[in-house]
Amino acid sequence: TLPNVDNPKCFTVVANIKDDNYSLENRWDIWVFPKVSEPDTTGIIYTDALSSDVLQKLSNGATVVLTGTNGLYSNGLGFDISLPGRSGGNLATVIEPHPLTNTIEHNCFCSWQFFELMDDATCLYFPTELDIPFEPIIDVASAHQFPLRQAALVEFAVDKGKLLISTF
């Protein structure tokens, strides 16, 4: 029986097989998530594209959550990392301290609890020639031969509003 938890938590399941000749063990990390009720999202605009109407509301002080990279620079994400030594692909993720990331157990990187969010997803790409501040909440580290500024979760102050972009 899995315990009830207040925040997502990782548990390790351990299986042992022993006899006179062998002692075998395997371990699996499993994630237990709490039952949650629908949060109060009054006043938050959820969208998958930044239309002129949404941009106007954002400029006037709205809080906007953009899901995806529709119309923005993006690269593939995926859960499987590239092989070390390759010049392309993503090698790691880095989770920064933030109110959104402090509610889930992690070791400062996206592990199995992010699998379904990352599989076949994209990440934002911030070309260096664009003067955009790069302080991601979840950074996507590319190969060191061709470093790219990429993020899966990032927030911006836009005029009077707040914009959160999630590519998960």
CSV table of N, CA and C in Angstrom, one decimal, residues 1-166:
chain,number,residue,atom,x,y,z
A,1,THR,N,0.8,-1.2,0.0
A,1,THR,CA,0.0,0.0,0.0
A,1,THR,C,0.9,1.2,0.0
A,2,LEU,N,0.6,2.1,-0.9
A,2,LEU,CA,1.4,3.3,-1.0
A,2,LEU,C,0.9,4.4,0.0
A,3,PRO,N,1.8,5.2,0.6
A,3,PRO,CA,1.3,6.1,1.6
A,3,PRO,C,0.7,7.3,0.9
A,4,ASN,N,-0.2,8.0,1.7
A,4,ASN,CA,-0.7,9.3,1.2
A,4,ASN,C,0.4,10.3,1.5
A,5,VAL,N,0.6,11.2,0.5
A,5,VAL,CA,1.7,12.2,0.6
A,5,VAL,C,1.1,13.6,0.4
A,6,ASP,N,1.7,14.6,0.9
A,6,ASP,CA,1.3,16.0,0.7
A,6,ASP,C,1.9,16.6,-0.5
A,7,ASN,N,3.1,16.1,-0.9
A,7,ASN,CA,3.9,16.6,-2.1
A,7,ASN,C,4.3,15.3,-2.8
A,8,PRO,N,4.6,15.5,-4.1
A,8,PRO,CA,5.2,14.3,-4.8
A,8,PRO,C,6.4,13.8,-4.2
A,9,LYS,N,6.6,12.5,-4.1
A,9,LYS,CA,7.7,11.9,-3.4
A,9,LYS,C,8.2,10.7,-4.1
A,10,CYS,N,9.5,10.5,-4.1
A,10,CYS,CA,10.1,9.3,-4.7
A,10,CYS,C,10.3,8.2,-3.6
A,11,PHE,N,9.9,7.0,-3.9
A,11,PHE,CA,10.1,5.9,-3.1
A,11,PHE,C,10.9,4.8,-3.9
A,12,THR,N,11.7,4.0,-3.2
A,12,THR,CA,12.4,3.0,-3.9
A,12,THR,C,11.9,1.6,-3.5
A,13,VAL,N,11.5,0.8,-4.5
A,13,VAL,CA,11.1,-0.5,-4.3
A,13,VAL,C,12.3,-1.4,-4.5
A,14,VAL,N,12.6,-2.3,-3.5
A,14,VAL,CA,13.7,-3.2,-3.5
A,14,VAL,C,13.2,-4.6,-3.5
A,15,ALA,N,13.8,-5.4,-4.5
A,15,ALA,CA,13.5,-6.8,-4.5
A,15,ALA,C,14.8,-7.6,-4.4
A,16,ASN,N,14.8,-8.6,-3.5
A,16,ASN,CA,15.9,-9.5,-3.3
A,16,ASN,C,15.6,-10.9,-3.6
A,17,ILE,N,16.5,-11.6,-4.2
A,17,ILE,CA,16.4,-13.1,-4.3
A,17,ILE,C,17.7,-13.7,-3.8
A,18,LYS,N,17.6,-14.6,-2.9
A,18,LYS,CA,18.8,-15.2,-2.3
A,18,LYS,C,18.6,-16.7,-2.2
A,19,ASP,N,19.8,-17.4,-2.5
A,19,ASP,CA,19.8,-18.8,-2.2
A,19,ASP,C,21.3,-19.1,-1.7
A,20,ASP,N,21.7,-20.3,-1.7
A,20,ASP,CA,23.0,-20.7,-1.2
A,20,ASP,C,24.1,-20.1,-2.1
A,21,ASN,N,23.8,-19.9,-3.4
A,21,ASN,CA,24.9,-19.5,-4.3
A,21,ASN,C,24.8,-18.0,-4.8
A,22,TYR,N,23.6,-17.5,-4.7
A,22,TYR,CA,23.4,-16.1,-5.3
A,22,TYR,C,22.7,-15.2,-4.3
A,23,SER,N,23.0,-14.0,-4.5
A,23,SER,CA,22.2,-12.9,-3.8
A,23,SER,C,22.0,-11.8,-4.8
A,24,LEU,N,20.8,-11.7,-5.3
A,24,LEU,CA,20.5,-10.7,-6.3
A,24,LEU,C,19.6,-9.7,-5.8
A,25,GLU,N,19.8,-8.4,-6.3
A,25,GLU,CA,18.9,-7.3,-5.8
A,25,GLU,C,18.7,-6.4,-7.0
A,26,ASN,N,17.5,-5.9,-7.0
A,26,ASN,CA,17.1,-4.8,-8.0
A,26,ASN,C,16.4,-3.7,-7.3
A,27,ARG,N,16.5,-2.5,-7.8
A,27,ARG,CA,15.8,-1.4,-7.2
A,27,ARG,C,15.1,-0.6,-8.3
A,28,TRP,N,13.9,-0.1,-7.9
A,28,TRP,CA,13.1,0.8,-8.9
A,28,TRP,C,12.6,2.0,-8.1
A,29,ASP,N,12.8,3.1,-8.7
A,29,ASP,CA,12.2,4.4,-8.2
A,29,ASP,C,10.8,4.5,-8.7
A,30,ILE,N,9.9,4.7,-7.8
A,30,ILE,CA,8.5,5.0,-8.2
A,30,ILE,C,8.1,6.3,-7.5
A,31,TRP,N,7.2,7.0,-8.2
A,31,TRP,CA,6.8,8.3,-7.7
A,31,TRP,C,5.3,8.2,-7.2
A,32,VAL,N,5.1,8.8,-6.1
A,32,VAL,CA,3.7,8.9,-5.5
A,32,VAL,C,3.3,10.3,-5.5
A,33,PHE,N,2.2,10.6,-6.1
A,33,PHE,CA,1.7,11.9,-6.2
A,33,PHE,C,0.4,12.1,-5.3
A,34,PRO,N,0.3,13.3,-4.7
A,34,PRO,CA,-0.9,13.4,-3.8
A,34,PRO,C,-2.2,13.6,-4.6
A,35,LYS,N,-3.3,13.3,-4.0
A,35,LYS,CA,-4.6,13.7,-4.6
A,35,LYS,C,-4.7,15.2,-4.5
A,36,VAL,N,-5.0,15.8,-5.5
A,36,VAL,CA,-5.2,17.3,-5.5
A,36,VAL,C,-6.5,17.7,-6.0
A,37,SER,N,-7.0,18.9,-5.5
A,37,SER,CA,-8.2,19.4,-6.0
A,37,SER,C,-7.8,20.5,-7.1
A,38,GLU,N,-8.7,20.9,-7.9
A,38,GLU,CA,-8.5,21.9,-8.9
A,38,GLU,C,-8.0,23.2,-8.2
A,39,PRO,N,-6.9,23.8,-8.7
A,39,PRO,CA,-6.5,25.0,-8.1
A,39,PRO,C,-7.4,26.2,-8.5
A,40,ASP,N,-7.4,27.3,-7.8
A,40,ASP,CA,-8.1,28.5,-8.2
A,40,ASP,C,-7.3,29.2,-9.3
A,41,THR,N,-7.8,29.1,-10.5
A,41,THR,CA,-7.0,29.8,-11.6
A,41,THR,C,-7.7,31.0,-12.1
A,42,THR,N,-8.6,31.6,-11.2
A,42,THR,CA,-9.3,32.8,-11.6
A,42,THR,C,-8.3,33.9,-12.0
A,43,GLY,N,-8.5,34.5,-13.1
A,43,GLY,CA,-7.6,35.6,-13.6
A,43,GLY,C,-6.4,35.1,-14.4
A,44,ILE,N,-6.1,33.8,-14.5
A,44,ILE,CA,-5.0,33.3,-15.2
A,44,ILE,C,-5.4,32.9,-16.6
A,45,ILE,N,-4.7,33.3,-17.6
A,45,ILE,CA,-5.0,33.0,-19.0
A,45,ILE,C,-4.1,31.9,-19.4
A,46,TYR,N,-4.7,30.7,-19.8
A,46,TYR,CA,-4.0,29.6,-20.3
A,46,TYR,C,-4.1,29.6,-21.8
A,47,THR,N,-3.0,29.5,-22.6
A,47,THR,CA,-3.1,29.5,-24.0
A,47,THR,C,-2.0,28.7,-24.6
A,48,ASP,N,-2.1,28.3,-25.9
A,48,ASP,CA,-1.0,27.6,-26.5
A,48,ASP,C,-0.4,28.5,-27.6
A,49,ALA,N,-0.9,29.7,-27.7
A,49,ALA,CA,-0.3,30.7,-28.7
A,49,ALA,C,-0.5,32.1,-28.1
A,50,LEU,N,0.5,33.0,-28.4
A,50,LEU,CA,0.4,34.4,-28.0
A,50,LEU,C,-0.3,35.2,-29.1
A,51,SER,N,-1.6,35.3,-29.1
A,51,SER,CA,-2.3,36.1,-30.0
A,51,SER,C,-2.2,37.6,-29.6
A,52,SER,N,-2.5,38.5,-30.5
A,52,SER,CA,-2.5,39.9,-30.2
A,52,SER,C,-3.4,40.3,-29.0
A,53,ASP,N,-4.5,39.6,-28.9
A,53,ASP,CA,-5.4,39.8,-27.8
A,53,ASP,C,-4.7,39.4,-26.4
A,54,VAL,N,-4.1,38.2,-26.4
A,54,VAL,CA,-3.4,37.8,-25.2
A,54,VAL,C,-2.2,38.7,-24.9
A,55,LEU,N,-1.5,39.1,-25.9
A,55,LEU,CA,-0.3,40.0,-25.6
A,55,LEU,C,-0.8,41.3,-25.0
A,56,GLN,N,-1.9,41.8,-25.5
A,56,GLN,CA,-2.5,43.1,-25.0
A,56,GLN,C,-2.9,42.9,-23.5
A,57,LYS,N,-3.5,41.8,-23.2
A,57,LYS,CA,-3.9,41.5,-21.8
A,57,LYS,C,-2.7,41.4,-20.9
A,58,LEU,N,-1.7,40.7,-21.4
A,58,LEU,CA,-0.4,40.5,-20.7
A,58,LEU,C,0.2,41.8,-20.4
A,59,SER,N,0.3,42.7,-21.4
A,59,SER,CA,0.9,44.0,-21.3
A,59,SER,C,0.2,44.8,-20.2
A,60,ASN,N,-1.1,44.6,-20.1
A,60,ASN,CA,-2.0,45.4,-19.1
A,60,ASN,C,-2.0,44.8,-17.7
A,61,GLY,N,-1.3,43.7,-17.5
A,61,GLY,CA,-1.2,43.1,-16.2
A,61,GLY,C,-1.7,41.7,-15.9
A,62,ALA,N,-2.1,41.0,-17.0
A,62,ALA,CA,-2.6,39.7,-16.8
A,62,ALA,C,-1.5,38.7,-16.5
A,63,THR,N,-1.8,37.6,-15.9
A,63,THR,CA,-0.9,36.5,-15.8
A,63,THR,C,-1.3,35.5,-16.8
A,64,VAL,N,-0.3,35.1,-17.6
A,64,VAL,CA,-0.5,34.2,-18.8
A,64,VAL,C,0.4,33.0,-18.6
A,65,VAL,N,-0.2,31.8,-18.8
A,65,VAL,CA,0.6,30.6,-18.9
A,65,VAL,C,0.5,30.1,-20.4
A,66,LEU,N,1.7,30.1,-21.0
A,66,LEU,CA,1.8,29.6,-22.4
A,66,LEU,C,2.3,28.2,-22.3
A,67,THR,N,1.5,27.3,-22.9
A,67,THR,CA,1.8,25.9,-23.0
A,67,THR,C,2.3,25.5,-24.4
A,68,GLY,N,3.6,25.2,-24.5
A,68,GLY,CA,4.1,24.9,-25.8
A,68,GLY,C,5.0,26.0,-26.4
A,69,THR,N,5.4,25.9,-27.6
A,69,THR,CA,6.3,26.8,-28.3
A,69,THR,C,5.8,27.4,-29.5
A,70,ASN,N,4.5,27.3,-29.7
A,70,ASN,CA,3.8,27.8,-30.9
A,70,ASN,C,4.3,29.2,-31.3
A,71,GLY,N,5.0,29.3,-32.4
A,71,GLY,CA,5.4,30.6,-32.9
A,71,GLY,C,6.7,31.1,-32.3
A,72,LEU,N,7.3,30.3,-31.4
A,72,LEU,CA,8.6,30.7,-30.7
A,72,LEU,C,9.7,29.8,-31.2
A,73,TYR,N,10.9,30.2,-31.1
A,73,TYR,CA,12.1,29.3,-31.4
A,73,TYR,C,12.0,28.1,-30.5
A,74,SER,N,12.2,26.9,-31.1
A,74,SER,CA,12.2,25.7,-30.3
A,74,SER,C,13.1,24.6,-30.9
A,75,ASN,N,13.5,23.7,-30.0
A,75,ASN,CA,14.2,22.5,-30.4
A,75,ASN,C,13.5,21.3,-29.8
A,76,GLY,N,13.9,20.1,-30.2
A,76,GLY,CA,13.3,18.9,-29.7
A,76,GLY,C,13.8,18.7,-28.2
A,77,LEU,N,13.0,18.1,-27.4
A,77,LEU,CA,13.4,17.9,-26.0
A,77,LEU,C,13.6,16.4,-25.8
A,78,GLY,N,12.5,15.6,-25.5
A,78,GLY,CA,12.6,14.2,-25.3
A,78,GLY,C,13.2,13.9,-24.0
A,79,PHE,N,12.9,12.7,-23.5
A,79,PHE,CA,13.4,12.3,-22.2
A,79,PHE,C,14.8,11.6,-22.3
A,80,ASP,N,15.1,10.9,-23.4
A,80,ASP,CA,16.4,10.3,-23.6
A,80,ASP,C,17.5,11.3,-23.9
A,81,ILE,N,18.6,11.2,-23.2
A,81,ILE,CA,19.6,12.2,-23.4
A,81,ILE,C,20.5,11.7,-24.6
A,82,SER,N,21.2,12.6,-25.2
A,82,SER,CA,22.2,12.3,-26.2
A,82,SER,C,23.4,11.6,-25.6
A,83,LEU,N,24.1,10.9,-26.5
A,83,LEU,CA,25.3,10.2,-26.0
A,83,LEU,C,26.5,11.2,-25.8
A,84,PRO,N,27.2,11.1,-24.7
A,84,PRO,CA,28.3,12.0,-24.5
A,84,PRO,C,29.3,11.9,-25.7
A,85,GLY,N,29.9,13.1,-26.0
A,85,GLY,CA,30.8,13.2,-27.1
A,85,GLY,C,30.2,13.6,-28.4
A,86,ARG,N,28.9,13.4,-28.5
A,86,ARG,CA,28.2,13.9,-29.7
A,86,ARG,C,28.0,15.4,-29.7
A,87,SER,N,28.0,16.0,-30.9
A,87,SER,CA,27.9,17.4,-30.9
A,87,SER,C,26.5,17.9,-30.9
A,88,GLY,N,25.5,17.0,-31.0
A,88,GLY,CA,24.1,17.5,-31.0
A,88,GLY,C,23.4,16.8,-29.9
A,89,GLY,N,22.1,17.2,-29.7
A,89,GLY,CA,21.3,16.6,-28.7
A,89,GLY,C,21.4,17.3,-27.4
A,90,ASN,N,20.6,16.9,-26.4
A,90,ASN,CA,20.6,17.4,-25.1
A,90,ASN,C,21.2,16.4,-24.1
A,91,LEU,N,22.0,16.9,-23.2
A,91,LEU,CA,22.7,16.1,-22.3
A,91,LEU,C,22.2,16.1,-20.9
A,92,ALA,N,21.4,17.1,-20.5
A,92,ALA,CA,21.0,17.2,-19.1
A,92,ALA,C,19.9,18.2,-19.0
A,93,THR,N,19.3,18.2,-17.8
A,93,THR,CA,18.4,19.3,-17.4
A,93,THR,C,18.9,19.7,-16.0
A,94,VAL,N,18.6,21.0,-15.8
A,94,VAL,CA,18.9,21.6,-14.5
A,94,VAL,C,17.7,22.3,-13.9
A,95,ILE,N,17.3,21.9,-12.7
A,95,ILE,CA,16.1,22.5,-12.1
A,95,ILE,C,16.6,23.5,-11.1
A,96,GLU,N,16.2,24.7,-11.2
A,96,GLU,CA,16.6,25.8,-10.3
A,96,GLU,C,15.6,25.9,-9.2
A,97,PRO,N,16.0,26.4,-8.0
A,97,PRO,CA,15.1,26.7,-6.9
A,97,PRO,C,14.0,27.7,-7.4
A,98,HIS,N,12.8,27.4,-7.1
A,98,HIS,CA,11.7,28.2,-7.6
A,98,HIS,C,10.4,27.7,-6.8
A,99,PRO,N,9.4,28.5,-6.6
A,99,PRO,CA,8.2,28.0,-5.9
A,99,PRO,C,7.5,26.9,-6.7
A,100,LEU,N,7.7,26.9,-8.0
A,100,LEU,CA,7.1,25.8,-8.8
A,100,LEU,C,7.8,24.5,-8.7
A,101,THR,N,9.1,24.6,-8.5
A,101,THR,CA,9.9,23.3,-8.4
A,101,THR,C,10.2,22.9,-7.0
A,102,ASN,N,9.9,23.7,-6.0
A,102,ASN,CA,10.1,23.4,-4.6
A,102,ASN,C,9.1,22.5,-4.0
A,103,THR,N,8.0,22.2,-4.8
A,103,THR,CA,6.9,21.4,-4.3
A,103,THR,C,7.1,19.9,-4.7
A,104,ILE,N,8.1,19.6,-5.5
A,104,ILE,CA,8.3,18.3,-6.0
A,104,ILE,C,9.8,17.8,-5.6
A,105,GLU,N,9.9,16.6,-5.1
A,105,GLU,CA,11.2,16.1,-4.8
A,105,GLU,C,12.0,15.9,-6.1
A,106,HIS,N,13.2,16.4,-6.1
A,106,HIS,CA,14.1,16.2,-7.3
A,106,HIS,C,15.6,16.4,-6.8
A,107,ASN,N,16.5,15.9,-7.6
A,107,ASN,CA,17.9,16.1,-7.3
A,107,ASN,C,18.5,17.1,-8.2
A,108,CYS,N,17.8,18.2,-8.5
A,108,CYS,CA,18.2,19.3,-9.3
A,108,CYS,C,18.2,19.0,-10.8
A,109,PHE,N,17.6,17.8,-11.2
A,109,PHE,CA,17.5,17.5,-12.6
A,109,PHE,C,16.1,16.7,-12.8
A,110,CYS,N,15.7,16.6,-14.1
A,110,CYS,CA,14.5,16.0,-14.4
A,110,CYS,C,14.7,14.5,-14.5
A,111,SER,N,14.1,13.7,-13.5
A,111,SER,CA,14.2,12.3,-13.5
A,111,SER,C,12.9,11.7,-13.9
A,112,TRP,N,12.7,10.4,-13.5
A,112,TRP,CA,11.5,9.7,-14.0
A,112,TRP,C,10.2,10.4,-13.8
A,113,GLN,N,10.1,11.3,-12.8
A,113,GLN,CA,8.8,11.9,-12.6
A,113,GLN,C,8.4,12.9,-13.7
A,114,PHE,N,9.4,13.2,-14.6
A,114,PHE,CA,9.2,14.1,-15.7
A,114,PHE,C,9.1,13.3,-17.0
A,115,PHE,N,9.1,12.0,-17.0
A,115,PHE,CA,9.2,11.2,-18.3
A,115,PHE,C,8.0,11.6,-19.2
A,116,GLU,N,6.8,11.5,-18.7
A,116,GLU,CA,5.6,11.8,-19.6
A,116,GLU,C,5.6,13.2,-20.0
A,117,LEU,N,6.1,14.1,-19.2
A,117,LEU,CA,6.1,15.5,-19.6
A,117,LEU,C,7.2,15.8,-20.7
A,118,MET,N,8.3,15.1,-20.7
A,118,MET,CA,9.4,15.4,-21.6
A,118,MET,C,9.3,14.6,-22.9
A,119,ASP,N,8.7,13.4,-22.9
A,119,ASP,CA,8.8,12.5,-24.0
A,119,ASP,C,8.1,13.1,-25.2
A,120,ASP,N,8.8,13.3,-26.3
A,120,ASP,CA,8.3,13.9,-27.5
A,120,ASP,C,7.9,15.4,-27.3
A,121,ALA,N,8.5,16.1,-26.4
A,121,ALA,CA,8.2,17.5,-26.2
A,121,ALA,C,9.2,18.4,-26.9
A,122,THR,N,9.1,19.6,-26.7
A,122,THR,CA,10.1,20.6,-27.3
A,122,THR,C,10.6,21.4,-26.1
A,123,CYS,N,11.6,22.2,-26.4
A,123,CYS,CA,12.1,23.2,-25.4
A,123,CYS,C,12.3,24.5,-26.2
A,124,LEU,N,12.2,25.6,-25.4
A,124,LEU,CA,12.4,26.9,-26.0
A,124,LEU,C,13.9,27.1,-26.3
A,125,TYR,N,14.2,27.7,-27.4
A,125,TYR,CA,15.6,28.0,-27.8
A,125,TYR,C,15.7,29.6,-27.8
A,126,PHE,N,16.7,30.1,-27.1
A,126,PHE,CA,17.0,31.5,-27.1
A,126,PHE,C,18.2,31.8,-27.9
A,127,PRO,N,18.1,32.2,-29.1
A,127,PRO,CA,19.3,32.5,-29.9
A,127,PRO,C,20.1,33.7,-29.3
A,128,THR,N,21.4,33.5,-29.3
A,128,THR,CA,22.2,34.5,-28.6
A,128,THR,C,22.1,35.9,-29.2
A,129,GLU,N,21.8,36.0,-30.5
A,129,GLU,CA,21.7,37.3,-31.1
A,129,GLU,C,20.4,38.1,-30.7
A,130,LEU,N,19.5,37.4,-30.0
A,130,LEU,CA,18.3,38.1,-29.5
A,130,LEU,C,18.7,38.5,-28.0
A,131,ASP,N,18.3,39.7,-27.7
A,131,ASP,CA,18.7,40.2,-26.4
A,131,ASP,C,17.5,39.9,-25.4
A,132,ILE,N,17.5,38.6,-25.0
A,132,ILE,CA,16.5,38.1,-24.1
A,132,ILE,C,17.2,37.5,-22.9
A,133,PRO,N,16.7,38.0,-21.7
A,133,PRO,CA,17.4,37.4,-20.5
A,133,PRO,C,17.1,35.9,-20.4
A,134,PHE,N,18.2,35.2,-20.0
A,134,PHE,CA,18.1,33.7,-19.9
A,134,PHE,C,18.3,33.3,-18.5
A,135,GLU,N,17.2,33.1,-17.8
A,135,GLU,CA,17.2,32.6,-16.4
A,135,GLU,C,16.1,31.6,-16.2
A,136,PRO,N,16.3,30.4,-16.8
A,136,PRO,CA,15.2,29.4,-16.8
A,136,PRO,C,15.0,28.8,-15.5
A,137,ILE,N,13.8,28.3,-15.3
A,137,ILE,CA,13.4,27.6,-14.1
A,137,ILE,C,13.9,26.1,-14.3
A,138,ILE,N,13.7,25.6,-15.5
A,138,ILE,CA,14.2,24.3,-15.9
A,138,ILE,C,15.0,24.5,-17.2
A,139,ASP,N,16.3,24.4,-17.0
A,139,ASP,CA,17.3,24.6,-18.1
A,139,ASP,C,17.5,23.2,-18.8
A,140,VAL,N,17.7,23.3,-20.1
A,140,VAL,CA,17.9,22.1,-20.9
A,140,VAL,C,19.4,22.3,-21.5
A,141,ALA,N,20.3,21.5,-21.0
A,141,ALA,CA,21.7,21.6,-21.3
A,141,ALA,C,22.0,20.9,-22.6
A,142,SER,N,22.5,21.6,-23.6
A,142,SER,CA,22.9,21.0,-24.9
A,142,SER,C,24.4,20.5,-24.8
A,143,ALA,N,24.8,19.9,-25.9
A,143,ALA,CA,26.2,19.4,-26.0
A,143,ALA,C,27.1,20.6,-25.9
A,144,HIS,N,28.3,20.4,-25.3
A,144,HIS,CA,29.2,21.5,-25.1
A,144,HIS,C,29.9,22.0,-26.3
A,145,GLN,N,29.9,21.2,-27.4
A,145,GLN,CA,30.5,21.6,-28.7
A,145,GLN,C,29.7,22.7,-29.3
A,146,PHE,N,28.4,22.7,-29.2
A,146,PHE,CA,27.5,23.7,-29.7
A,146,PHE,C,26.5,24.1,-28.6
A,147,PRO,N,26.9,24.9,-27.6
A,147,PRO,CA,26.0,25.2,-26.5
A,147,PRO,C,24.9,26.1,-27.0
A,148,LEU,N,23.7,25.7,-26.5
A,148,LEU,CA,22.5,26.4,-26.8
A,148,LEU,C,21.8,26.9,-25.5
A,149,ARG,N,21.2,28.0,-25.6
A,149,ARG,CA,20.4,28.5,-24.4
A,149,ARG,C,19.0,27.9,-24.6
A,150,GLN,N,18.6,27.0,-23.8
A,150,GLN,CA,17.3,26.3,-24.0
A,150,GLN,C,16.6,26.2,-22.6
A,151,ALA,N,15.3,26.1,-22.6
A,151,ALA,CA,14.6,26.0,-21.4
A,151,ALA,C,13.3,25.2,-21.6
A,152,ALA,N,12.9,24.5,-20.6
A,152,ALA,CA,11.6,23.8,-20.6
A,152,ALA,C,10.5,24.5,-19.8
A,153,LEU,N,11.0,25.4,-18.9
A,153,LEU,CA,10.1,26.1,-18.0
A,153,LEU,C,10.8,27.5,-17.7
A,154,VAL,N,10.2,28.6,-18.0
A,154,VAL,CA,10.8,29.9,-17.8
A,154,VAL,C,9.7,30.9,-17.6
A,155,GLU,N,10.0,32.0,-16.9
A,155,GLU,CA,9.0,33.0,-16.6
A,155,GLU,C,9.6,34.4,-17.0
A,156,PHE,N,8.8,35.3,-17.3
A,156,PHE,CA,9.2,36.7,-17.7
A,156,PHE,C,8.2,37.7,-17.1
A,157,ALA,N,8.7,38.8,-16.8
A,157,ALA,CA,7.8,40.0,-16.5
A,157,ALA,C,7.7,40.7,-17.8
A,158,VAL,N,6.4,40.9,-18.2
A,158,VAL,CA,6.2,41.6,-19.5
A,158,VAL,C,5.3,42.8,-19.2
A,159,ASP,N,5.9,44.0,-19.3
A,159,ASP,CA,5.2,45.2,-19.0
A,159,ASP,C,4.6,45.1,-17.6
A,160,LYS,N,3.3,45.1,-17.4
A,160,LYS,CA,2.6,45.0,-16.1
A,160,LYS,C,2.3,43.5,-15.8
A,161,GLY,N,2.4,42.6,-16.8
A,161,GLY,CA,2.0,41.2,-16.6
A,161,GLY,C,3.1,40.3,-16.3
A,162,LYS,N,2.7,39.0,-16.1
A,162,LYS,CA,3.6,37.9,-15.9
A,162,LYS,C,3.3,36.8,-16.9
A,163,LEU,N,4.4,36.2,-17.5
A,163,LEU,CA,4.3,35.2,-18.4
A,163,LEU,C,5.1,34.0,-18.0
A,164,LEU,N,4.4,32.8,-17.9
A,164,LEU,CA,5.1,31.6,-17.6
A,164,LEU,C,5.0,30.7,-18.9
A,165,ILE,N,6.1,30.2,-19.3
A,165,ILE,CA,6.1,29.3,-20.5
A,165,ILE,C,6.6,27.9,-20.1
A,166,SER,N,5.7,26.9,-20.4
A,166,SER,CA,6.0,25.5,-20.1
A,166,SER,C,6.0,24.8,-21.4
